[in-house]
XYZ file of C-alpha atoms in Angstrom:
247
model
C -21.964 -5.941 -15.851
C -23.187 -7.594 -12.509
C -19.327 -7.002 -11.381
C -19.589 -2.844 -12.154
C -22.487 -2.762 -10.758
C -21.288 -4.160 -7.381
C -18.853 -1.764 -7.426
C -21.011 1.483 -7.599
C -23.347 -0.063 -4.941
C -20.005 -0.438 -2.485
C -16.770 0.898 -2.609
C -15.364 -1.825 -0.465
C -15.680 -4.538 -2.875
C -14.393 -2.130 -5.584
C -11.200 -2.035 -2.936
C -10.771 -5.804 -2.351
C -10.645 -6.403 -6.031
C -8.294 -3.425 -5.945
C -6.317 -5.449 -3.589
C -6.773 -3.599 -0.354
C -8.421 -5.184 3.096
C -9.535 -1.567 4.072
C -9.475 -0.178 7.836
C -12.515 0.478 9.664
C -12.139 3.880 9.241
C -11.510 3.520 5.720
C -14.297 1.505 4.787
C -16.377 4.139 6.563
C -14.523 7.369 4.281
C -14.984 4.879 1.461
C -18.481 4.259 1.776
C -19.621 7.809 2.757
C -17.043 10.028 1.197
C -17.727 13.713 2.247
C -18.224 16.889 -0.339
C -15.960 18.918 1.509
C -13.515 16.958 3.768
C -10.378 16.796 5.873
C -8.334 14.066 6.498
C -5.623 14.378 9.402
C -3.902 11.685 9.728
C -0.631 10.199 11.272
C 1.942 8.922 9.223
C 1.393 5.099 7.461
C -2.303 5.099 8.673
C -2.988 4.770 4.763
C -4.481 8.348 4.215
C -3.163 8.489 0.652
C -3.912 4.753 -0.248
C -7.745 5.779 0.730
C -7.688 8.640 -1.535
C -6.549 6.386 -4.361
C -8.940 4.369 -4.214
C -11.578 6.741 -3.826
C -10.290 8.315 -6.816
C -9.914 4.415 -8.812
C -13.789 4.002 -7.741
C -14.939 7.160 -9.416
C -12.908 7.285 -12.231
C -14.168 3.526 -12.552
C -17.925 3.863 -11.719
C -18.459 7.067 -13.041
C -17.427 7.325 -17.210
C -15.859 10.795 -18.643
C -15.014 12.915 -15.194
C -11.976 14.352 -14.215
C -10.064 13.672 -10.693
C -7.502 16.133 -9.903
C -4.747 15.551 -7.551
C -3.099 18.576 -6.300
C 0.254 18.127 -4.157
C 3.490 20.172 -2.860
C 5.588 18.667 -5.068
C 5.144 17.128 -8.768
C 6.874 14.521 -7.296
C 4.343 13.383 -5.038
C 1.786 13.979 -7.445
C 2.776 11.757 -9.977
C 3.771 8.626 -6.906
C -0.265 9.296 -6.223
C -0.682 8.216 -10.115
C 1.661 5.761 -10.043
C -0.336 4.049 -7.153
C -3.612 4.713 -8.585
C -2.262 3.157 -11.655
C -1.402 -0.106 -10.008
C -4.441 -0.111 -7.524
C -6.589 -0.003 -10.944
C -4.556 -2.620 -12.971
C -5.000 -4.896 -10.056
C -9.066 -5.234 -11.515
C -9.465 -8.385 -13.565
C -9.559 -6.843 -17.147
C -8.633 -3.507 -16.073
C -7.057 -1.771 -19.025
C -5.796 2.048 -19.582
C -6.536 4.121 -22.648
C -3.401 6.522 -21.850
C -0.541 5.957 -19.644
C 1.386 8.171 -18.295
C 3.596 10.047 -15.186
C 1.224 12.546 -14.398
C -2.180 11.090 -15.902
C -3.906 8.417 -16.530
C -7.106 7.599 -18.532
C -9.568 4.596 -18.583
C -11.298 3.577 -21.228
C -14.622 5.515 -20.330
C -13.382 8.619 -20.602
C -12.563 9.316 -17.053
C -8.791 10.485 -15.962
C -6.704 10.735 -13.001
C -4.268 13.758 -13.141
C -1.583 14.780 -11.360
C -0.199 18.505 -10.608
C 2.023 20.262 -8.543
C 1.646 23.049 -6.416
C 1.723 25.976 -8.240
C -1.023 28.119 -9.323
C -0.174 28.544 -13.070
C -0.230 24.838 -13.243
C -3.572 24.351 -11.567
C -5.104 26.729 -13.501
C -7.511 25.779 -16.838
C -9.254 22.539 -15.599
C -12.477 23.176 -15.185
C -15.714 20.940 -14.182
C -14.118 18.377 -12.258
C -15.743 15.631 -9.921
C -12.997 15.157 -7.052
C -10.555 17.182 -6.103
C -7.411 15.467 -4.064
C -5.002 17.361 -2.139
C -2.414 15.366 -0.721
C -0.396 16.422 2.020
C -2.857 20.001 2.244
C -1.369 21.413 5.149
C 1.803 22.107 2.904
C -0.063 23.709 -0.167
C -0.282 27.116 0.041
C -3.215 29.347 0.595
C -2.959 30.253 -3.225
C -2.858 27.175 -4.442
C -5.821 25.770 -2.601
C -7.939 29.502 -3.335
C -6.959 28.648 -7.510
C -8.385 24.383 -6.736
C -11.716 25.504 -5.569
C -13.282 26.698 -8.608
C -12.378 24.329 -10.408
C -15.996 22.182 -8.960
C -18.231 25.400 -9.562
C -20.216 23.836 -12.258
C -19.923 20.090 -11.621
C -23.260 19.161 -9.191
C -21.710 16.453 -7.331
C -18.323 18.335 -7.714
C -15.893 16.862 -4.319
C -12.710 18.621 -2.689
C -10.911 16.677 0.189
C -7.651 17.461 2.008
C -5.316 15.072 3.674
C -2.293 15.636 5.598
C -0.401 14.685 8.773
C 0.358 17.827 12.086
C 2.217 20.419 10.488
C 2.598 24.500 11.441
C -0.356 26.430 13.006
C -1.224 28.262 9.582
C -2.878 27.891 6.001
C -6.159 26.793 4.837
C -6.035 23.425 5.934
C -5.148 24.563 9.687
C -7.677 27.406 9.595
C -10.837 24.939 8.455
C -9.581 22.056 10.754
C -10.064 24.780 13.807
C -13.171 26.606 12.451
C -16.170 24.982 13.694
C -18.537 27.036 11.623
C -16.365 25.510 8.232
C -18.122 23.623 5.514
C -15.590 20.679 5.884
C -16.253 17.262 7.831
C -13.087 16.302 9.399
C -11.899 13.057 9.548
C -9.359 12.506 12.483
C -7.071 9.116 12.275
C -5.351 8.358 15.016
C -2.444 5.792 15.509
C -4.779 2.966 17.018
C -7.037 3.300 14.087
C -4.136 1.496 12.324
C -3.441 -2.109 13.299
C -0.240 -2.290 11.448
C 1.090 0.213 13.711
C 2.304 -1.020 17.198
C 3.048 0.293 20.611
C 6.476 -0.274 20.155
C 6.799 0.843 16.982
C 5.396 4.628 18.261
C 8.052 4.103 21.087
C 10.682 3.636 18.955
C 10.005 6.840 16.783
C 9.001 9.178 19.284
C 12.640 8.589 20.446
C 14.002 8.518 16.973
C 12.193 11.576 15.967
C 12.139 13.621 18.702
C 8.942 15.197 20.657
C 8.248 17.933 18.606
C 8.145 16.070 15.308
C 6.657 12.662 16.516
C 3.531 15.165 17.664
C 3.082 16.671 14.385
C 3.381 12.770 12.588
C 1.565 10.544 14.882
C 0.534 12.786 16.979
C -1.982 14.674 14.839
C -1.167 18.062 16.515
C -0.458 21.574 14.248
C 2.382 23.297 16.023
C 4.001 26.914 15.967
C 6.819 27.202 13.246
C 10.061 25.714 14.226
C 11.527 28.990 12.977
C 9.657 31.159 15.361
C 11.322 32.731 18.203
C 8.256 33.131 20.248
C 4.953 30.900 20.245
C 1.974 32.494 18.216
C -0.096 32.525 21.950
C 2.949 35.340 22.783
C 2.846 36.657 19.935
C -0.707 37.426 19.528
C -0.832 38.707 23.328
C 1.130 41.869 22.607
C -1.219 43.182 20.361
C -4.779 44.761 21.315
C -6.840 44.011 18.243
C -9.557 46.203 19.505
C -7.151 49.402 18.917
C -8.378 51.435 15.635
C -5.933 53.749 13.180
C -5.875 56.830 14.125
C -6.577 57.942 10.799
C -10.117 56.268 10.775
């Protein structure tokens, strides 16, 4: 009893007994998660293992809610509920009532599940507490416009995104840029992460190549690859003032 209750008071200690020393930054997300948030993140700064345990904590603290996990890929989905699985089981006593690939369920009623990113999958679940959506700058604008209403009714109802650089379009792009959007916006940079060295970055950027070591480490959204002209050209030949003539 004294134990759950140290966990609803902090997060951290939830994450320790989870077996995770978290980051600065992460202890900060952890302690003061946002309603409406974006993570961007470079790659291995431990985005995703934050959101687990986020999603552990209120699953754990928090009997009969539902945490949604929303990916590209049902692949990637159920790895997120795989890790949440382990990050739970890690708790002394920790035991599940149901167990398996794309869900899991603790004995208070609350479950983890994991979908992919399609619309007529996402669809149905309604009154959830946290919405997850792992790598968000590669689910599509549908996807993320069927997610939202699934938290209309629940009053403490959460959505966050979290993804590395990626093209200069979608709904993640478009409420990272918008200063007037309801989201906070977490930014993670390489140094934030210990575990990653100078040399390390050195190594990649030559491994990778410039234009994808800026959208993994470097946090940046970039044109598509596929484009034969930058969006900047591409919006200059067009005069938006200009009206139909039909109008």
């Amino acid at each position: 009893m004294a134990r759950d209750l140290a966990y609803a008071c902090d997060p951290v200690a939830f994450a320790n007994d989870c077996g995770v020393q978290p980051d600065p930054w992460q202890r900060a997300f952890l302690r003061r998660p946002p309603r409406r948030g974006l993570i961007l993140a470079c790659r291995q700064a431990g985005k995703t293992e934050t959101c687990v345990l986020l999603a552990d904590h209120v699953a754990h603290t928090e009997p009969g809610e539902t945490i949604v996990v929303i990916s590209p890929a049902q692949r990637i989905s159920s790895e997120f509920i795989r890790r949440a699985k382990g990050r739970y089981l890690h708790l002394a006593g920790a035991e599940l009532a149901n167990d398996a690939v794309q869900r899991i369920e603790l004995p208070n009623g609350s479950r983890i599940i994991g979908l992919p990113g399609e619309a007529d999958n996402v669809r149905g679940i309604a009154r959830v507490r946290l919405v997850l959506i792992d790598e968000g700058a590669r689910v599509s604008d549908e996807i993320y416009a069927a997610v939202r209403p699934m938290l209309a009714v629940h009053p403490r109802g959460q959505l966050i995104g979290l993804t590395t650089g990626a093209a200069k379009r979608g709904w993640f792009y478009e409420g990272w840029i918008d200063p007037e959007s309801d989201f906070e916006k977490i930014r993670v940079t390489p140094d934030m992460c210990p575990r990653i060295t100078p040399e390390f970055l050195a190594s990649e950027r030559k491994a990778l190549g410039e234009t994808t070591f800026r959208t993994e480490y470097g946090l940046e959204f970039l044109d598509d690859q596929e484009a034969a002209f930058p969006n900047e050209i591409i919006d200059g030949i067009f005069d938006k003032e200009l009206r139909p003539l039909w109008v």
